[in-house]
Amino acid sequence: MPKIETSRVRAPRADARRNRDHILGIAEQYFSEHGVAGSLDAIAKQAGVGAGTLYRHFPNREALLAALLIARDDALVSRRDDLRNRSENAADALAGWLDAVSEWAGAFDGLPEPLRAATTTSPSPLAVTCQGFITTTDEFLQAAQNEGSARGEVRARDLFLAALATSWVRGAAMADDASAAALAALTRNGWEL
Amino acid sequence: MPKIETSRVRAPRADARRNRDHILGIAEQYFSEHGVAGSLDAIAKQAGVGAGTLYRHFPNREALLAALLIARDDALVSRRDDLRNRSENAADALAGWLDAVSEWAGAFDGLPEPLRAATTTSPSPLAVTCQGFITTTDEFLQAAQNEGSARGEVRARDLFLAALATSWVRGAAMADDASAAALAALTRNGWEL
DNA sequence: GGCAATATGGAGACACTCTCCGTCTTGTCC
DNA sequence: GGACAAGACGGAGAGTGTCTCCATATTGCC
């Protein structure tokens, strides 16, 4: 009797893991400086690996972005827990959460666009992350609605997109911070009762 | 005494004007089908001119876009006049105007992005168009504020960006129409008193 | 008709994405 | 520790796009 097939996939080789992590580190820095549209080949070169290596680990820009964001998820998740525990009321919690989302989406210049695309055209490595945050948004929203502080017709998905839009308006290098703040305020007035 | 320098620039040659118009027509169609990120060389080829000809008339994508939008300005301007004349109250007029702007920004897939960029980083051929519409937005907004139906702290620029954002959320091929409508409603709740 | 001013086309320099495959590493089994 | 297969590597190069340059062609005016 042959070895039982416990795990279909073998653990990745040590050099592969090393390279993957290293690329991720360089990409984080590179996207921070050049925005999400920066050259992938440049990232490979800067990481000291061939283009093929980069593309094997991350078949396209979205996959790389998704891997990068997973590392940042923790921050947003712990922010969520903070808001759950420490908020005086559900409306403030929801507002705080949306602020956090919009800040998260501003991690790299140009990030809101692929995130928006991922929420509408599902099969994207970014979609899972987005979907998770939409679910969280829904929790906060429902709490606020039960509390009577949020309009009933508002949907979580729309609030998530509004937070993305806020970040989008800010544009490159925090170009229009005032307008982003104004949009956030507008949004809150929009859903709050 | 030499000829007085009345107009510094000569009128363009007939062939130049013909080519320019023709390129514009093809570009309109091409961008409608492929979005604003479509290939410029492809437009040149389809128009039956060399790449150089296209780039001489329109040094970059933004210039071409700006020329294209000027042709569409009329529609928005006449919509503005309609709203001025036919609206029952200033709040409805402002809401109608913002809807019109957001529809205008959805003329081509991907158009909201360059428009947004043009409102923040000034030296862009699109900036004049945007600035004009922001001014119009301000007129409608001030009327609504005087009427007591719009919050005082809201700025015209922010509403214009909100309309752009609404269009942006809709994304390619009207992918998320419901969310765009929701965002528009959210925005109205946001500024209205 | 002839001449200067203008406009044209398309080859080609350069940048970017992504694939393919000959070569090199790793881990495993003896 | 050696050997062998699975797995990973790099970088050349195909494909696509932007934009420039300039020898050649077209216009409009005298």
Tab-separated table of C-alpha atoms (C1' of nucleotides) in Angstrom:
chain	number	residue	atom	x	y	z
A	1	MET	CA	0.000	0.000	0.000
A	2	PRO	CA	1.523	3.297	-1.044
A	3	LYS	CA	1.929	6.280	1.208
A	4	ILE	CA	-1.409	7.743	2.146
A	5	GLU	CA	-2.060	11.016	0.373
A	6	THR	CA	-2.236	13.263	3.371
A	7	SER	CA	-1.397	16.593	1.795
A	8	ARG	CA	-1.647	16.831	-1.948
A	9	VAL	CA	0.906	19.610	-2.166
A	10	ARG	CA	4.462	19.369	-1.006
A	11	ALA	CA	5.893	22.103	1.148
A	12	PRO	CA	7.743	24.611	-1.043
A	13	ARG	CA	11.477	24.330	-1.288
A	14	ALA	CA	13.588	26.518	0.953
A	15	ASP	CA	15.036	28.645	-1.843
A	16	ALA	CA	11.550	29.226	-3.227
A	17	ARG	CA	10.224	30.420	0.094
A	18	ARG	CA	13.246	32.661	0.573
A	19	ASN	CA	12.827	34.254	-2.842
A	20	ARG	CA	9.120	34.719	-2.417
A	21	ASP	CA	9.565	36.536	0.866
A	22	HIS	CA	12.337	38.672	-0.510
A	23	ILE	CA	10.325	39.676	-3.576
A	24	LEU	CA	7.434	40.576	-1.313
A	25	GLY	CA	9.654	42.871	0.731
A	26	ILE	CA	11.050	44.635	-2.303
A	27	ALA	CA	7.610	44.929	-3.899
A	28	GLU	CA	6.198	46.527	-0.768
A	29	GLN	CA	8.865	49.189	-0.900
A	30	TYR	CA	8.673	49.620	-4.656
A	31	PHE	CA	4.906	50.019	-4.745
A	32	SER	CA	5.119	52.486	-1.876
A	33	GLU	CA	7.455	54.639	-3.919
A	34	HIS	CA	6.048	54.172	-7.406
A	35	GLY	CA	2.419	53.230	-6.892
A	36	VAL	CA	0.745	49.979	-7.872
A	37	ALA	CA	1.452	50.611	-11.561
A	38	GLY	CA	5.205	50.342	-11.055
A	39	SER	CA	7.199	47.986	-13.285
A	40	LEU	CA	7.205	44.347	-12.210
A	41	ASP	CA	10.432	43.639	-14.065
A	42	ALA	CA	12.033	46.459	-12.111
A	43	ILE	CA	10.932	44.785	-8.894
A	44	ALA	CA	12.442	41.500	-10.040
A	45	LYS	CA	15.703	43.183	-10.946
A	46	GLN	CA	15.829	45.065	-7.660
A	47	ALA	CA	15.165	41.834	-5.799
A	48	GLY	CA	18.024	40.243	-7.712
A	49	VAL	CA	15.885	37.522	-9.291
A	50	GLY	CA	14.913	36.815	-12.875
A	51	ALA	CA	11.562	37.898	-14.228
A	52	GLY	CA	10.514	34.262	-14.510
A	53	THR	CA	10.964	33.763	-10.786
A	54	LEU	CA	8.763	36.694	-9.961
A	55	TYR	CA	6.048	35.564	-12.360
A	56	ARG	CA	6.120	31.983	-11.113
A	57	HIS	CA	5.435	33.132	-7.586
A	58	PHE	CA	2.958	35.819	-8.600
A	59	PRO	CA	1.399	35.204	-11.993
A	60	ASN	CA	0.271	38.798	-12.335
A	61	ARG	CA	0.166	42.163	-10.635
A	62	GLU	CA	-3.036	41.376	-8.782
A	63	ALA	CA	-1.614	38.231	-7.246
A	64	LEU	CA	1.401	40.139	-6.001
A	65	LEU	CA	-0.816	42.871	-4.635
A	66	ALA	CA	-3.047	40.337	-2.932
A	67	ALA	CA	-0.060	38.676	-1.245
A	68	LEU	CA	1.150	42.084	-0.120
A	69	LEU	CA	-2.215	43.013	1.330
A	70	ILE	CA	-2.560	39.777	3.250
A	71	ALA	CA	0.476	40.866	5.215
A	72	ARG	CA	-1.322	44.115	5.995
A	73	ASP	CA	-4.619	42.493	6.852
A	74	ASP	CA	-3.592	42.048	10.448
A	75	ALA	CA	-3.570	45.764	11.064
A	76	LEU	CA	-7.092	46.189	9.775
A	77	VAL	CA	-8.361	43.144	11.622
A	78	SER	CA	-6.996	44.380	14.919
A	79	ARG	CA	-8.465	47.792	14.213
A	80	ARG	CA	-11.794	46.032	13.754
A	81	ASP	CA	-11.445	44.338	17.143
A	82	ASP	CA	-10.553	47.624	18.778
A	83	LEU	CA	-13.624	49.254	17.353
A	84	ARG	CA	-15.823	46.370	18.450
A	85	ASN	CA	-14.615	46.599	22.015
A	86	ARG	CA	-13.976	50.243	22.572
A	87	SER	CA	-16.716	52.073	20.705
A	88	GLU	CA	-19.334	53.995	22.638
A	89	ASN	CA	-21.985	53.381	20.014
A	90	ALA	CA	-22.484	51.505	16.777
A	91	ALA	CA	-22.518	54.620	14.607
A	92	ASP	CA	-19.060	55.696	15.732
A	93	ALA	CA	-17.841	52.160	15.291
A	94	LEU	CA	-19.079	52.027	11.703
A	95	ALA	CA	-17.624	55.441	10.929
A	96	GLY	CA	-14.306	54.399	12.457
A	97	TRP	CA	-14.281	51.200	10.463
A	98	LEU	CA	-14.924	52.993	7.190
A	99	ASP	CA	-12.101	55.394	7.959
A	100	ALA	CA	-9.831	52.429	8.588
A	101	VAL	CA	-10.812	50.821	5.293
A	102	SER	CA	-10.182	53.993	3.390
A	103	GLU	CA	-6.794	54.402	5.022
A	104	TRP	CA	-5.949	50.785	4.237
A	105	ALA	CA	-6.884	51.281	0.594
A	106	GLY	CA	-4.465	54.209	0.473
A	107	ALA	CA	-1.462	52.048	1.304
A	108	PHE	CA	-0.178	52.368	-2.267
A	109	ASP	CA	-0.945	54.978	-4.854
A	110	GLY	CA	-3.494	53.573	-7.267
A	111	LEU	CA	-4.593	50.704	-5.031
A	112	PRO	CA	-8.292	51.669	-4.884
A	113	GLU	CA	-8.753	50.881	-8.564
A	114	PRO	CA	-7.809	47.180	-8.483
A	115	LEU	CA	-9.754	46.820	-5.252
A	116	ARG	CA	-12.843	48.281	-6.856
A	117	ALA	CA	-12.409	46.031	-9.854
A	118	ALA	CA	-12.062	43.042	-7.533
A	119	THR	CA	-15.389	43.756	-5.832
A	120	THR	CA	-17.257	43.647	-9.123
A	121	THR	CA	-15.416	41.123	-11.268
A	122	SER	CA	-15.135	38.257	-8.826
A	123	PRO	CA	-12.401	35.894	-9.981
A	124	SER	CA	-9.533	37.937	-8.621
A	125	PRO	CA	-7.022	37.136	-5.911
A	126	LEU	CA	-8.003	40.422	-4.278
A	127	ALA	CA	-11.665	39.468	-4.168
A	128	VAL	CA	-11.431	37.286	-1.073
A	129	THR	CA	-9.823	40.032	0.947
A	130	CYS	CA	-12.422	42.538	-0.210
A	131	GLN	CA	-15.259	40.156	0.462
A	132	GLY	CA	-14.045	39.617	3.994
A	133	PHE	CA	-13.999	43.330	4.662
A	134	ILE	CA	-17.429	43.786	3.154
A	135	THR	CA	-18.697	41.174	5.582
A	136	THR	CA	-17.142	43.051	8.469
A	137	THR	CA	-18.671	46.262	7.169
A	138	ASP	CA	-22.013	44.506	7.218
A	139	GLU	CA	-21.596	43.568	10.873
A	140	PHE	CA	-20.914	47.150	11.855
A	141	LEU	CA	-23.710	48.387	9.622
A	142	GLN	CA	-26.292	46.000	11.032
A	143	ALA	CA	-25.343	46.956	14.557
A	144	ALA	CA	-25.856	50.608	13.682
A	145	GLN	CA	-29.138	49.845	11.986
A	146	ASN	CA	-30.359	47.902	15.011
A	147	GLU	CA	-29.319	50.809	17.188
A	148	GLY	CA	-31.408	53.032	14.944
A	149	SER	CA	-28.464	55.197	13.928
A	150	ALA	CA	-28.102	54.093	10.312
A	151	ARG	CA	-30.582	54.231	7.460
A	152	GLY	CA	-32.173	50.918	6.672
A	153	GLU	CA	-31.785	50.992	2.909
A	154	VAL	CA	-27.998	51.297	2.973
A	155	ARG	CA	-26.003	48.211	1.953
A	156	ALA	CA	-22.587	47.194	3.280
A	157	ARG	CA	-21.150	46.763	-0.177
A	158	ASP	CA	-22.010	50.345	-1.034
A	159	LEU	CA	-20.364	51.667	2.103
A	160	PHE	CA	-17.249	49.661	1.337
A	161	LEU	CA	-17.160	51.141	-2.142
A	162	ALA	CA	-17.720	54.603	-0.682
A	163	ALA	CA	-14.683	54.103	1.547
A	164	LEU	CA	-12.688	53.004	-1.505
A	165	ALA	CA	-13.929	56.051	-3.392
A	166	THR	CA	-12.808	58.293	-0.558
A	167	SER	CA	-9.357	56.847	-0.853
A	168	TRP	CA	-9.498	57.155	-4.630
A	169	VAL	CA	-10.299	60.848	-4.449
A	170	ARG	CA	-7.251	61.423	-2.330
A	171	GLY	CA	-5.223	60.263	-5.289
A	172	ALA	CA	-1.472	60.185	-5.520
A	173	ALA	CA	0.663	61.323	-2.635
A	174	MET	CA	-2.330	62.456	-0.572
A	175	ALA	CA	-2.865	65.117	-3.209
A	176	ASP	CA	-6.338	66.117	-2.120
A	177	ASP	CA	-6.572	65.324	1.526
A	178	ALA	CA	-9.210	67.951	2.236
A	179	SER	CA	-11.543	66.547	-0.385
A	180	ALA	CA	-11.083	63.037	0.901
A	181	ALA	CA	-12.044	64.221	4.371
A	182	ALA	CA	-15.024	66.049	2.910
A	183	LEU	CA	-16.126	62.928	1.075
A	184	ALA	CA	-15.855	60.867	4.235
A	185	ALA	CA	-18.012	63.399	6.059
A	186	LEU	CA	-20.485	63.436	3.190
A	187	THR	CA	-20.673	59.662	3.350
A	188	ARG	CA	-21.331	59.656	7.050
A	189	ASN	CA	-24.088	62.211	6.702
A	190	GLY	CA	-25.357	59.970	3.969
A	191	TRP	CA	-25.894	56.831	6.008
A	192	GLU	CA	-26.402	58.218	9.492
A	193	LEU	CA	-29.808	58.933	10.929
B	1	MET	CA	5.859	99.015	-42.973
B	2	PRO	CA	5.433	95.238	-42.690
B	3	LYS	CA	2.131	93.546	-42.209
B	4	ILE	CA	0.778	94.091	-38.757
B	5	GLU	CA	0.947	90.973	-36.633
B	6	THR	CA	-2.726	90.476	-36.078
B	7	SER	CA	-2.873	86.774	-35.311
B	8	ARG	CA	0.368	85.063	-34.362
B	9	VAL	CA	-0.810	81.688	-35.558
B	10	ARG	CA	-1.793	80.831	-39.097
B	11	ALA	CA	-4.959	78.925	-39.749
B	12	PRO	CA	-4.207	75.216	-40.051
B	13	ARG	CA	-3.904	73.723	-43.484
B	14	ALA	CA	-6.918	71.965	-44.964
B	15	ASP	CA	-5.394	68.476	-44.843
B	16	ALA	CA	-4.427	68.993	-41.226
B	17	ARG	CA	-7.933	69.975	-40.215
B	18	ARG	CA	-9.374	67.053	-42.140
B	19	ASN	CA	-7.071	64.559	-40.445
B	20	ARG	CA	-7.692	66.028	-37.046
B	21	ASP	CA	-11.437	65.713	-37.381
B	22	HIS	CA	-11.195	62.238	-38.746
B	23	ILE	CA	-8.942	61.057	-35.925
B	24	LEU	CA	-11.369	62.536	-33.433
B	25	GLY	CA	-14.234	60.577	-34.935
B	26	ILE	CA	-12.358	57.296	-34.874
B	27	ALA	CA	-11.076	57.945	-31.363
B	28	GLU	CA	-14.587	58.575	-30.087
B	29	GLN	CA	-15.690	55.218	-31.399
B	30	TYR	CA	-12.539	53.418	-30.311
B	31	PHE	CA	-12.637	54.730	-26.759
B	32	SER	CA	-16.318	53.844	-26.541
B	33	GLU	CA	-15.492	50.267	-27.376
B	34	HIS	CA	-12.161	49.820	-25.619
B	35	GLY	CA	-12.186	52.387	-22.834
B	36	VAL	CA	-9.826	55.326	-22.410
B	37	ALA	CA	-6.832	53.021	-22.049
B	38	GLY	CA	-7.156	51.772	-25.638
B	39	SER	CA	-4.112	51.813	-27.886
B	40	LEU	CA	-3.396	55.154	-29.560
B	41	ASP	CA	-1.428	53.544	-32.354
B	42	ALA	CA	-4.452	51.383	-33.064
B	43	ILE	CA	-6.563	54.518	-33.372
B	44	ALA	CA	-4.047	56.000	-35.810
B	45	LYS	CA	-4.032	52.842	-37.878
B	46	GLN	CA	-7.801	52.638	-37.913
B	47	ALA	CA	-7.967	56.273	-38.959
B	48	GLY	CA	-5.542	55.497	-41.781
B	49	VAL	CA	-2.889	57.943	-40.613
B	50	GLY	CA	0.626	57.476	-39.299
B	51	ALA	CA	1.329	57.514	-35.597
B	52	GLY	CA	3.243	60.760	-36.046
B	53	THR	CA	0.165	62.493	-37.377
B	54	LEU	CA	-1.903	61.476	-34.405
B	55	TYR	CA	0.755	62.575	-31.937
B	56	ARG	CA	1.304	65.902	-33.660
B	57	HIS	CA	-2.363	66.774	-33.300
B	58	PHE	CA	-2.711	65.317	-29.831
B	59	PRO	CA	0.602	65.082	-27.988
B	60	ASN	CA	-0.762	62.582	-25.493
B	61	ARG	CA	-3.811	60.660	-24.419
B	62	GLU	CA	-5.082	63.479	-22.238
B	63	ALA	CA	-5.023	65.974	-25.070
B	64	LEU	CA	-7.004	63.633	-27.263
B	65	LEU	CA	-9.463	63.004	-24.469
B	66	ALA	CA	-9.827	66.703	-23.827
B	67	ALA	CA	-10.573	67.393	-27.484
B	68	LEU	CA	-13.119	64.601	-27.448
B	69	LEU	CA	-14.839	65.930	-24.363
B	70	ILE	CA	-15.085	69.454	-25.711
B	71	ALA	CA	-17.326	68.032	-28.402
B	72	ARG	CA	-19.503	66.556	-25.677
B	73	ASP	CA	-19.538	69.653	-23.525
B	74	ASP	CA	-22.562	70.984	-25.332
B	75	ALA	CA	-24.792	68.250	-24.002
B	76	LEU	CA	-23.827	68.961	-20.431
B	77	VAL	CA	-24.113	72.710	-20.882
B	78	SER	CA	-27.609	72.436	-22.272
B	79	ARG	CA	-28.515	70.087	-19.446
B	80	ARG	CA	-27.326	72.803	-17.097
B	81	ASP	CA	-29.591	75.352	-18.757
B	82	ASP	CA	-32.534	72.996	-18.569
B	83	LEU	CA	-31.992	72.476	-14.883
B	84	ARG	CA	-31.674	76.198	-14.288
B	85	ASN	CA	-34.961	76.893	-15.999
B	86	ARG	CA	-37.108	73.941	-15.240
B	87	SER	CA	-36.265	72.947	-11.669
B	88	GLU	CA	-38.846	73.363	-8.947
B	89	ASN	CA	-36.250	73.980	-6.266
B	90	ALA	CA	-32.518	74.415	-5.934
B	91	ALA	CA	-31.969	71.068	-4.220
B	92	ASP	CA	-33.446	69.116	-7.101
B	93	ALA	CA	-31.470	71.219	-9.537
B	94	LEU	CA	-28.207	70.438	-7.753
B	95	ALA	CA	-29.045	66.752	-7.546
B	96	GLY	CA	-29.942	66.713	-11.225
B	97	TRP	CA	-26.710	68.454	-12.132
B	98	LEU	CA	-24.598	65.989	-10.176
B	99	ASP	CA	-26.361	63.116	-11.910
B	100	ALA	CA	-25.603	64.730	-15.245
B	101	VAL	CA	-21.937	65.134	-14.357
B	102	SER	CA	-21.663	61.549	-13.263
B	103	GLU	CA	-23.309	60.372	-16.458
B	104	TRP	CA	-20.986	62.574	-18.501
B	105	ALA	CA	-17.946	61.110	-16.747
B	106	GLY	CA	-19.144	57.659	-17.720
B	107	ALA	CA	-18.924	58.400	-21.443
B	108	PHE	CA	-15.899	56.119	-21.751
B	109	ASP	CA	-14.780	53.327	-19.516
B	110	GLY	CA	-11.985	54.613	-17.294
B	111	LEU	CA	-12.678	58.279	-17.893
B	112	PRO	CA	-13.239	59.216	-14.237
B	113	GLU	CA	-9.606	58.557	-13.391
B	114	PRO	CA	-8.001	61.135	-15.722
B	115	LEU	CA	-10.726	63.589	-14.781
B	116	ARG	CA	-9.957	63.150	-11.109
B	117	ALA	CA	-6.271	63.553	-11.791
B	118	ALA	CA	-6.989	66.714	-13.754
B	119	THR	CA	-8.825	68.336	-10.845
B	120	THR	CA	-5.855	67.918	-8.536
B	121	THR	CA	-2.801	68.250	-10.756
B	122	SER	CA	-3.638	71.382	-12.651
B	123	PRO	CA	-1.530	71.573	-15.799
B	124	SER	CA	-3.680	69.214	-17.822
B	125	PRO	CA	-5.743	69.822	-20.939
B	126	LEU	CA	-8.682	68.321	-19.083
B	127	ALA	CA	-8.351	70.754	-16.211
B	128	VAL	CA	-10.135	73.652	-17.906
B	129	THR	CA	-13.174	71.549	-18.653
B	130	CYS	CA	-13.286	70.243	-15.107
B	131	GLN	CA	-12.802	73.680	-13.644
B	132	GLY	CA	-15.722	74.998	-15.654
B	133	PHE	CA	-17.989	72.295	-14.367
B	134	ILE	CA	-16.849	72.843	-10.815
B	135	THR	CA	-17.853	76.481	-11.199
B	136	THR	CA	-21.278	75.448	-12.430
B	137	THR	CA	-21.565	73.047	-9.524
B	138	ASP	CA	-20.825	75.958	-7.244
B	139	GLU	CA	-23.661	77.979	-8.707
B	140	PHE	CA	-26.149	75.207	-8.093
B	141	LEU	CA	-24.711	74.573	-4.654
B	142	GLN	CA	-24.896	78.204	-3.569
B	143	ALA	CA	-28.482	78.435	-4.744
B	144	ALA	CA	-29.341	75.391	-2.662
B	145	GLN	CA	-27.489	76.784	0.323
B	146	ASN	CA	-29.318	80.107	0.031
B	147	GLU	CA	-32.553	78.173	-0.192
B	148	GLY	CA	-31.568	76.427	3.029
B	149	SER	CA	-31.622	72.983	1.460
B	150	ALA	CA	-27.886	72.242	1.422
B	151	ARG	CA	-25.403	72.110	4.267
B	152	GLY	CA	-23.206	75.157	4.541
B	153	GLU	CA	-19.871	73.403	4.987
B	154	VAL	CA	-20.065	71.506	1.703
B	155	ARG	CA	-17.778	72.659	-1.128
B	156	ALA	CA	-18.514	72.485	-4.842
B	157	ARG	CA	-15.226	70.787	-5.627
B	158	ASP	CA	-16.071	67.969	-3.255
B	159	LEU	CA	-19.473	67.426	-4.815
B	160	PHE	CA	-17.885	67.340	-8.263
B	161	LEU	CA	-15.448	64.713	-7.052
B	162	ALA	CA	-18.307	62.797	-5.463
B	163	ALA	CA	-20.071	62.722	-8.831
B	164	LEU	CA	-16.861	61.486	-10.437
B	165	ALA	CA	-16.544	58.855	-7.728
B	166	THR	CA	-20.080	57.692	-8.404
B	167	SER	CA	-19.158	57.202	-12.008
B	168	TRP	CA	-15.937	55.485	-10.997
B	169	VAL	CA	-17.755	52.970	-8.836
B	170	ARG	CA	-19.913	51.999	-11.761
B	171	GLY	CA	-16.746	50.812	-13.435
B	172	ALA	CA	-16.504	49.110	-16.788
B	173	ALA	CA	-19.605	48.391	-18.787
B	174	MET	CA	-21.943	49.642	-16.060
B	175	ALA	CA	-20.758	46.704	-13.996
B	176	ASP	CA	-22.177	47.895	-10.705
B	177	ASP	CA	-25.076	50.099	-11.527
B	178	ALA	CA	-26.901	49.485	-8.286
B	179	SER	CA	-23.916	50.597	-6.229
B	180	ALA	CA	-23.502	53.718	-8.316
B	181	ALA	CA	-27.128	54.600	-7.678
B	182	ALA	CA	-26.637	53.885	-3.992
B	183	LEU	CA	-23.596	56.140	-3.889
B	184	ALA	CA	-25.491	58.929	-5.598
B	185	ALA	CA	-28.267	58.604	-3.028
B	186	LEU	CA	-25.710	58.528	-0.216
B	187	THR	CA	-24.170	61.685	-1.583
B	188	ARG	CA	-27.481	63.478	-1.764
B	189	ASN	CA	-28.296	62.529	1.818
B	190	GLY	CA	-24.856	63.802	2.610
B	191	TRP	CA	-25.266	67.359	1.409
B	192	GLU	CA	-28.997	67.857	1.706
B	193	LEU	CA	-30.611	69.409	4.736
C	1	DG	C1'	4.244	77.249	-62.000
C	2	DG	C1'	7.164	77.558	-58.327
C	3	DC	C1'	8.560	78.005	-53.563
C	4	DA	C1'	8.317	78.189	-48.595
C	5	DA	C1'	5.676	76.665	-44.956
C	6	DT	C1'	3.320	72.790	-43.185
C	7	DA	C1'	1.954	68.220	-42.680
C	8	DT	C1'	2.593	63.327	-43.403
C	9	DG	C1'	3.874	58.329	-42.491
C	10	DG	C1'	6.184	54.802	-40.621
C	11	DA	C1'	10.610	53.008	-39.106
C	12	DG	C1'	12.673	52.504	-34.888
C	13	DA	C1'	14.200	53.542	-29.883
C	14	DC	C1'	12.602	52.452	-25.620
C	15	DA	C1'	9.638	50.443	-21.897
C	16	DC	C1'	6.821	46.927	-20.093
C	17	DT	C1'	4.527	42.217	-19.550
C	18	DC	C1'	4.882	37.563	-19.646
C	19	DT	C1'	6.590	32.779	-21.514
C	20	DC	C1'	9.764	29.239	-22.425
C	21	DC	C1'	13.316	26.213	-21.574
C	22	DG	C1'	18.255	24.926	-20.676
C	23	DT	C1'	20.584	24.917	-16.404
C	24	DC	C1'	21.185	24.752	-11.486
C	25	DT	C1'	19.404	23.552	-6.443
C	26	DT	C1'	17.187	20.880	-3.026
C	27	DG	C1'	15.629	17.156	-0.568
C	28	DT	C1'	15.353	12.324	-0.233
C	29	DC	C1'	16.595	7.593	-0.304
C	30	DC	C1'	20.165	4.318	-0.129
D	1	DG	C1'	28.008	10.995	1.186
D	2	DG	C1'	26.389	10.262	-3.425
D	3	DA	C1'	23.071	10.202	-6.865
D	4	DC	C1'	18.749	11.260	-8.915
D	5	DA	C1'	14.294	13.319	-9.792
D	6	DA	C1'	11.362	17.058	-8.651
D	7	DG	C1'	11.393	21.647	-8.281
D	8	DA	C1'	13.182	26.286	-8.929
D	9	DC	C1'	16.023	29.580	-11.377
D	10	DG	C1'	17.331	33.323	-14.816
D	11	DG	C1'	17.198	35.819	-18.684
D	12	DA	C1'	16.568	35.891	-23.710
D	13	DG	C1'	13.021	37.081	-26.601
D	14	DA	C1'	8.111	37.547	-28.464
D	15	DG	C1'	4.386	40.536	-28.265
D	16	DT	C1'	2.371	45.068	-27.449
D	17	DG	C1'	2.364	49.843	-26.559
D	18	DT	C1'	4.151	54.903	-26.471
D	19	DC	C1'	6.270	58.458	-28.683
D	20	DT	C1'	10.117	60.739	-31.757
D	21	DC	C1'	12.457	61.846	-35.866
D	22	DC	C1'	13.066	63.190	-40.434
D	23	DA	C1'	13.004	62.264	-45.456
D	24	DT	C1'	9.209	62.941	-48.346
D	25	DA	C1'	4.756	64.841	-49.845
D	26	DT	C1'	1.069	68.327	-49.871
D	27	DT	C1'	-0.790	73.106	-49.548
D	28	DG	C1'	-1.496	77.781	-50.275
D	29	DC	C1'	0.183	81.946	-51.905
D	30	DC	C1'	2.715	85.054	-55.208
